């Protein structure tokens, strides 16, 4: 498979790119900053420099020819402000989906956020008044991006991890439509995405995931 990852320089994406290449597949990390190309290439992936806040869907589709599946792992990041939560976490995901439709790419994996649908619509508005409101806008952006993907004819999977850690992977998780609040190593999120991609686990499933006691393949297969 040839798999393109939006947000290719993110911590989850860099692990995922390495896992994809180690599994014998081709990874393409989409990055905005040319300075990040070497980090992506060190994983064994190919870097594609493309700013998803600036490109049209036609321009992005031209750059993704030959791709079999896409993963949305991009995010505006801490301190980016409410406006960019919408322009990156929502609008860039929709752009990637539109480009995938143009190319008949039907496998789409979204890395979302736990509790995204529970945002407060009264507070998730622009301009945000404080950091708590910015977080509500972030959840709204994720929820609206997820809804956009679900309505399409993709073989989609939406992964909603708990609090993200930089600790070593455990290989075991808890998954479900909703699960108790918890955390999970970024490397385990990457492994969940890889497993979903390579054996089509969890197609048409949206689920929350935290660290737990069930091996990742068994946990995802149980969702079916």
Tab-separated table of N, CA, C and O in Angstrom, residues 5-76:
chain	number	residue	atom	x	y	z
A	5	UNK	N	0.089	10.541	4.934
A	5	UNK	CA	-0.265	10.994	6.275
A	5	UNK	C	-0.199	12.513	6.324
A	5	UNK	O	0.876	13.100	6.171
A	6	UNK	N	-1.339	13.162	6.516
A	6	UNK	CA	-1.364	14.610	6.710
A	6	UNK	C	-0.910	14.909	8.129
A	6	UNK	O	-1.291	14.228	9.081
A	7	UNK	N	-0.100	15.956	8.276
A	7	UNK	CA	0.513	16.216	9.565
A	7	UNK	C	1.708	15.306	9.771
A	7	UNK	O	1.950	14.784	10.859
A	8	UNK	N	2.472	15.125	8.700
A	8	UNK	CA	3.511	14.107	8.654
A	8	UNK	C	4.666	14.303	9.598
A	8	UNK	O	5.463	13.377	9.785
A	9	UNK	N	4.790	15.488	10.208
A	9	UNK	CA	5.874	15.725	11.151
A	9	UNK	C	5.402	15.643	12.595
A	9	UNK	O	6.189	15.857	13.531
A	10	UNK	N	4.140	15.323	12.803
A	10	UNK	CA	3.645	15.170	14.164
A	10	UNK	C	4.230	13.939	14.839
A	10	UNK	O	4.741	13.024	14.182
A	11	UNK	N	4.135	13.896	16.162
A	11	UNK	CA	4.754	12.807	16.901
A	11	UNK	C	4.129	11.451	16.572
A	11	UNK	O	4.830	10.447	16.440
A	12	UNK	N	2.804	11.399	16.453
A	12	UNK	CA	2.160	10.135	16.074
A	12	UNK	C	2.536	9.779	14.642
A	12	UNK	O	2.861	8.626	14.333
A	13	UNK	N	2.514	10.764	13.761
A	13	UNK	CA	2.781	10.504	12.345
A	13	UNK	C	4.188	9.968	12.120
A	13	UNK	O	4.393	9.049	11.312
A	14	UNK	N	5.172	10.513	12.806
A	14	UNK	CA	6.541	10.040	12.609
A	14	UNK	C	6.691	8.585	13.020
A	14	UNK	O	7.382	7.799	12.354
A	15	UNK	N	6.026	8.191	14.101
A	15	UNK	CA	6.041	6.776	14.493
A	15	UNK	C	5.302	5.939	13.450
A	15	UNK	O	5.771	4.869	13.039
A	16	UNK	N	4.154	6.412	13.020
A	16	UNK	CA	3.360	5.680	12.033
A	16	UNK	C	4.124	5.487	10.729
A	16	UNK	O	4.092	4.405	10.129
A	17	UNK	N	4.815	6.520	10.299
A	17	UNK	CA	5.595	6.411	9.056
A	17	UNK	C	6.659	5.323	9.173
A	17	UNK	O	6.854	4.524	8.245
A	18	UNK	N	7.309	5.273	10.304
A	18	UNK	CA	8.319	4.218	10.508
A	18	UNK	C	7.667	2.840	10.527
A	18	UNK	O	8.173	1.891	9.912
A	19	UNK	N	6.532	2.710	11.201
A	19	UNK	CA	5.846	1.422	11.257
A	19	UNK	C	5.378	0.970	9.872
A	19	UNK	O	5.464	-0.217	9.529
A	20	UNK	N	4.883	1.914	9.084
A	20	UNK	CA	4.420	1.569	7.732
A	20	UNK	C	5.577	1.055	6.885
A	20	UNK	O	5.455	0.022	6.204
A	21	UNK	N	6.691	1.750	6.927
A	21	UNK	CA	7.823	1.339	6.100
A	21	UNK	C	8.418	0.024	6.598
A	21	UNK	O	8.819	-0.829	5.795
A	22	UNK	N	8.454	-0.166	7.912
A	22	UNK	CA	8.957	-1.436	8.451
A	22	UNK	C	8.061	-2.603	8.061
A	22	UNK	O	8.527	-3.751	7.958
A	23	UNK	N	6.781	-2.331	7.844
A	23	UNK	CA	5.841	-3.381	7.423
A	23	UNK	C	5.895	-3.637	5.921
A	23	UNK	O	5.150	-4.483	5.412
A	24	UNK	N	6.751	-2.903	5.212
A	24	UNK	CA	6.937	-3.148	3.791
A	24	UNK	C	6.046	-2.335	2.881
A	24	UNK	O	5.929	-2.643	1.685
A	25	UNK	N	5.459	-1.285	3.419
A	25	UNK	CA	4.581	-0.432	2.617
A	25	UNK	C	5.239	0.941	2.436
A	25	UNK	O	6.272	1.232	3.035
A	26	UNK	N	4.623	1.770	1.615
A	26	UNK	CA	5.166	3.096	1.308
A	26	UNK	C	4.400	4.157	2.091
A	26	UNK	O	3.168	4.205	2.029
A	27	UNK	N	5.140	5.000	2.799
A	27	UNK	CA	4.533	6.102	3.547
A	27	UNK	C	4.942	7.426	2.926
A	27	UNK	O	6.093	7.602	2.515
A	28	UNK	N	3.991	8.332	2.879
A	28	UNK	CA	4.248	9.692	2.408
A	28	UNK	C	3.799	10.636	3.515
A	28	UNK	O	2.618	10.686	3.873
A	29	UNK	N	4.738	11.368	4.083
A	29	UNK	CA	4.408	12.327	5.127
A	29	UNK	C	4.207	13.707	4.542
A	29	UNK	O	5.127	14.274	3.946
A	30	UNK	N	3.010	14.252	4.684
A	30	UNK	CA	2.705	15.586	4.175
A	30	UNK	C	3.090	16.609	5.234
A	30	UNK	O	2.589	16.567	6.364
A	31	UNK	N	4.001	17.512	4.885
A	31	UNK	CA	4.487	18.507	5.835
A	31	UNK	C	4.354	19.903	5.232
A	31	UNK	O	4.437	20.081	4.024
A	32	UNK	N	4.147	20.877	6.090
A	32	UNK	CA	4.039	22.267	5.646
A	32	UNK	C	5.413	22.922	5.555
A	32	UNK	O	5.671	23.733	4.671
A	33	UNK	N	6.293	22.561	6.455
A	33	UNK	CA	7.587	23.214	6.591
A	33	UNK	C	8.677	22.387	5.900
A	33	UNK	O	8.930	21.248	6.295
A	34	UNK	N	9.371	22.936	4.901
A	34	UNK	CA	10.440	22.177	4.246
A	34	UNK	C	11.545	21.734	5.201
A	34	UNK	O	12.226	20.745	4.938
A	35	UNK	N	11.703	22.422	6.318
A	35	UNK	CA	12.723	22.036	7.291
A	35	UNK	C	12.422	20.689	7.947
A	35	UNK	O	13.306	20.094	8.567
A	36	UNK	N	11.189	20.204	7.804
A	36	UNK	CA	10.802	18.944	8.426
A	36	UNK	C	11.004	17.738	7.512
A	36	UNK	O	10.776	16.608	7.927
A	37	UNK	N	11.410	17.986	6.283
A	37	UNK	CA	11.549	16.899	5.313
A	37	UNK	C	12.524	15.836	5.808
A	37	UNK	O	12.252	14.626	5.724
A	38	UNK	N	13.668	16.259	6.334
A	38	UNK	CA	14.683	15.280	6.724
A	38	UNK	C	14.192	14.385	7.858
A	38	UNK	O	14.501	13.185	7.886
A	39	UNK	N	13.414	14.934	8.788
A	39	UNK	CA	12.881	14.115	9.881
A	39	UNK	C	11.946	13.039	9.348
A	39	UNK	O	11.962	11.891	9.816
A	40	UNK	N	11.120	13.402	8.385
A	40	UNK	CA	10.221	12.421	7.772
A	40	UNK	C	11.021	11.356	7.026
A	40	UNK	O	10.760	10.148	7.158
A	41	UNK	N	12.009	11.790	6.274
A	41	UNK	CA	12.792	10.836	5.485
A	41	UNK	C	13.576	9.872	6.367
A	41	UNK	O	13.831	8.727	5.969
A	42	UNK	N	13.938	10.287	7.571
A	42	UNK	CA	14.650	9.395	8.485
A	42	UNK	C	13.799	8.219	8.942
A	42	UNK	O	14.332	7.203	9.399
A	43	UNK	N	12.479	8.320	8.809
A	43	UNK	CA	11.602	7.203	9.161
A	43	UNK	C	11.521	6.179	8.035
A	43	UNK	O	10.944	5.104	8.220
A	44	UNK	N	12.071	6.527	6.869
A	44	UNK	CA	11.937	5.675	5.693
A	44	UNK	C	10.827	6.120	4.770
A	44	UNK	O	10.629	5.535	3.698
A	45	UNK	N	10.098	7.154	5.179
A	45	UNK	CA	8.990	7.663	4.365
A	45	UNK	C	9.499	8.701	3.366
A	45	UNK	O	10.623	9.198	3.457
A	46	UNK	N	8.639	9.047	2.425
A	46	UNK	CA	8.895	10.151	1.512
A	46	UNK	C	8.134	11.363	2.017
A	46	UNK	O	7.010	11.243	2.496
A	47	UNK	N	8.748	12.515	1.937
A	47	UNK	CA	8.100	13.748	2.386
A	47	UNK	C	7.470	14.471	1.206
A	47	UNK	O	8.054	14.549	0.121
A	48	UNK	N	6.276	14.990	1.423
A	48	UNK	CA	5.579	15.815	0.444
A	48	UNK	C	5.321	17.166	1.093
A	48	UNK	O	4.598	17.248	2.097
A	49	UNK	N	5.929	18.226	0.572
A	49	UNK	CA	5.737	19.561	1.127
A	49	UNK	C	4.462	20.155	0.535
A	49	UNK	O	4.361	20.379	-0.677
A	50	UNK	N	3.481	20.375	1.407
A	50	UNK	CA	2.195	20.908	0.958
A	50	UNK	C	1.501	21.545	2.152
A	50	UNK	O	1.358	20.913	3.205
A	51	UNK	N	1.079	22.779	1.993
A	51	UNK	CA	0.396	23.501	3.075
A	51	UNK	C	-1.106	23.336	2.886
A	51	UNK	O	-1.705	23.927	1.969
A	52	UNK	N	-1.728	22.546	3.753
A	52	UNK	CA	-3.146	22.245	3.594
A	52	UNK	C	-4.036	23.448	3.896
A	52	UNK	O	-5.232	23.407	3.611
A	53	UNK	N	-3.465	24.513	4.455
A	53	UNK	CA	-4.246	25.736	4.652
A	53	UNK	C	-4.215	26.629	3.424
A	53	UNK	O	-4.941	27.627	3.375
A	54	UNK	N	-3.404	26.283	2.432
A	54	UNK	CA	-3.243	27.132	1.252
A	54	UNK	C	-3.678	26.462	-0.039
A	54	UNK	O	-4.068	27.142	-0.991
A	55	UNK	N	-3.628	25.133	-0.111
A	55	UNK	CA	-3.917	24.424	-1.357
A	55	UNK	C	-5.410	24.279	-1.597
A	55	UNK	O	-6.206	24.221	-0.655
A	56	UNK	N	-5.776	24.169	-2.856
A	56	UNK	CA	-7.135	23.767	-3.210
A	56	UNK	C	-7.198	22.245	-3.229
A	56	UNK	O	-6.164	21.561	-3.249
A	57	UNK	N	-8.422	21.722	-3.242
A	57	UNK	CA	-8.551	20.256	-3.296
A	57	UNK	C	-7.980	19.694	-4.597
A	57	UNK	O	-7.395	18.603	-4.613
A	58	UNK	N	-8.115	20.463	-5.697
A	58	UNK	CA	-7.554	20.010	-6.980
A	58	UNK	C	-6.032	19.929	-6.907
A	58	UNK	O	-5.433	18.947	-7.383
A	59	UNK	N	-5.409	20.940	-6.298
A	59	UNK	CA	-3.948	20.951	-6.193
A	59	UNK	C	-3.454	19.815	-5.310
A	59	UNK	O	-2.454	19.156	-5.616
A	60	UNK	N	-4.152	19.570	-4.209
A	60	UNK	CA	-3.747	18.478	-3.328
A	60	UNK	C	-3.933	17.128	-4.017
A	60	UNK	O	-3.072	16.247	-3.918
A	61	UNK	N	-5.037	16.983	-4.740
A	61	UNK	CA	-5.282	15.716	-5.440
A	61	UNK	C	-4.174	15.413	-6.446
A	61	UNK	O	-3.740	14.260	-6.588
A	62	UNK	N	-3.688	16.428	-7.131
A	62	UNK	CA	-2.602	16.212	-8.088
A	62	UNK	C	-1.369	15.637	-7.405
A	62	UNK	O	-0.645	14.818	-7.985
A	63	UNK	N	-1.135	16.025	-6.170
A	63	UNK	CA	0.060	15.581	-5.451
A	63	UNK	C	-0.112	14.217	-4.802
A	63	UNK	O	0.856	13.627	-4.338
A	64	UNK	N	-1.342	13.737	-4.745
A	64	UNK	CA	-1.609	12.463	-4.071
A	64	UNK	C	-1.932	11.340	-5.052
A	64	UNK	O	-2.402	10.275	-4.630
A	65	UNK	N	-1.658	11.545	-6.311
A	65	UNK	CA	-1.923	10.478	-7.284
A	65	UNK	C	-1.142	9.219	-6.934
A	65	UNK	O	0.018	9.283	-6.553
A	66	UNK	N	-1.798	8.073	-7.057
A	66	UNK	CA	-1.153	6.804	-6.768
A	66	UNK	C	-1.267	6.357	-5.327
A	66	UNK	O	-0.816	5.261	-4.979
A	67	UNK	N	-1.871	7.174	-4.467
A	67	UNK	CA	-2.018	6.834	-3.051
A	67	UNK	C	-3.221	5.902	-2.868
A	67	UNK	O	-4.259	6.056	-3.505
A	68	UNK	N	-3.069	4.926	-1.966
A	68	UNK	CA	-4.134	3.948	-1.710
A	68	UNK	C	-4.979	4.282	-0.483
A	68	UNK	O	-6.135	3.866	-0.392
A	69	UNK	N	-4.393	4.989	0.473
A	69	UNK	CA	-5.103	5.310	1.715
A	69	UNK	C	-4.520	6.590	2.287
A	69	UNK	O	-3.355	6.915	2.045
A	70	UNK	N	-5.344	7.311	3.047
A	70	UNK	CA	-4.882	8.539	3.681
A	70	UNK	C	-5.197	8.497	5.170
A	70	UNK	O	-6.188	7.891	5.601
A	71	UNK	N	-4.320	9.141	5.931
A	71	UNK	CA	-4.497	9.284	7.369
A	71	UNK	C	-4.431	10.766	7.693
A	71	UNK	O	-3.503	11.456	7.261
A	72	UNK	N	-5.408	11.252	8.454
A	72	UNK	CA	-5.349	12.645	8.897
A	72	UNK	C	-4.817	12.666	10.319
A	72	UNK	O	-5.498	12.254	11.264
A	73	UNK	N	-3.573	13.139	10.459
A	73	UNK	CA	-2.924	13.226	11.764
A	73	UNK	C	-2.470	14.646	12.053
A	73	UNK	O	-1.637	14.865	12.926
A	74	UNK	N	-3.008	15.611	11.313
A	74	UNK	CA	-2.587	17.001	11.458
A	74	UNK	C	-3.330	17.671	12.605
A	74	UNK	O	-4.416	17.249	13.010
A	75	UNK	N	-2.733	18.741	13.112
A	75	UNK	CA	-3.378	19.542	14.135
A	75	UNK	C	-2.678	20.871	14.251
A	75	UNK	O	-1.482	20.980	13.979
A	76	UNK	N	-3.420	21.872	14.642
A	76	UNK	CA	-2.829	23.201	14.771
A	76	UNK	C	-1.836	23.260	15.921
A	76	UNK	O	-0.900	24.050	15.897
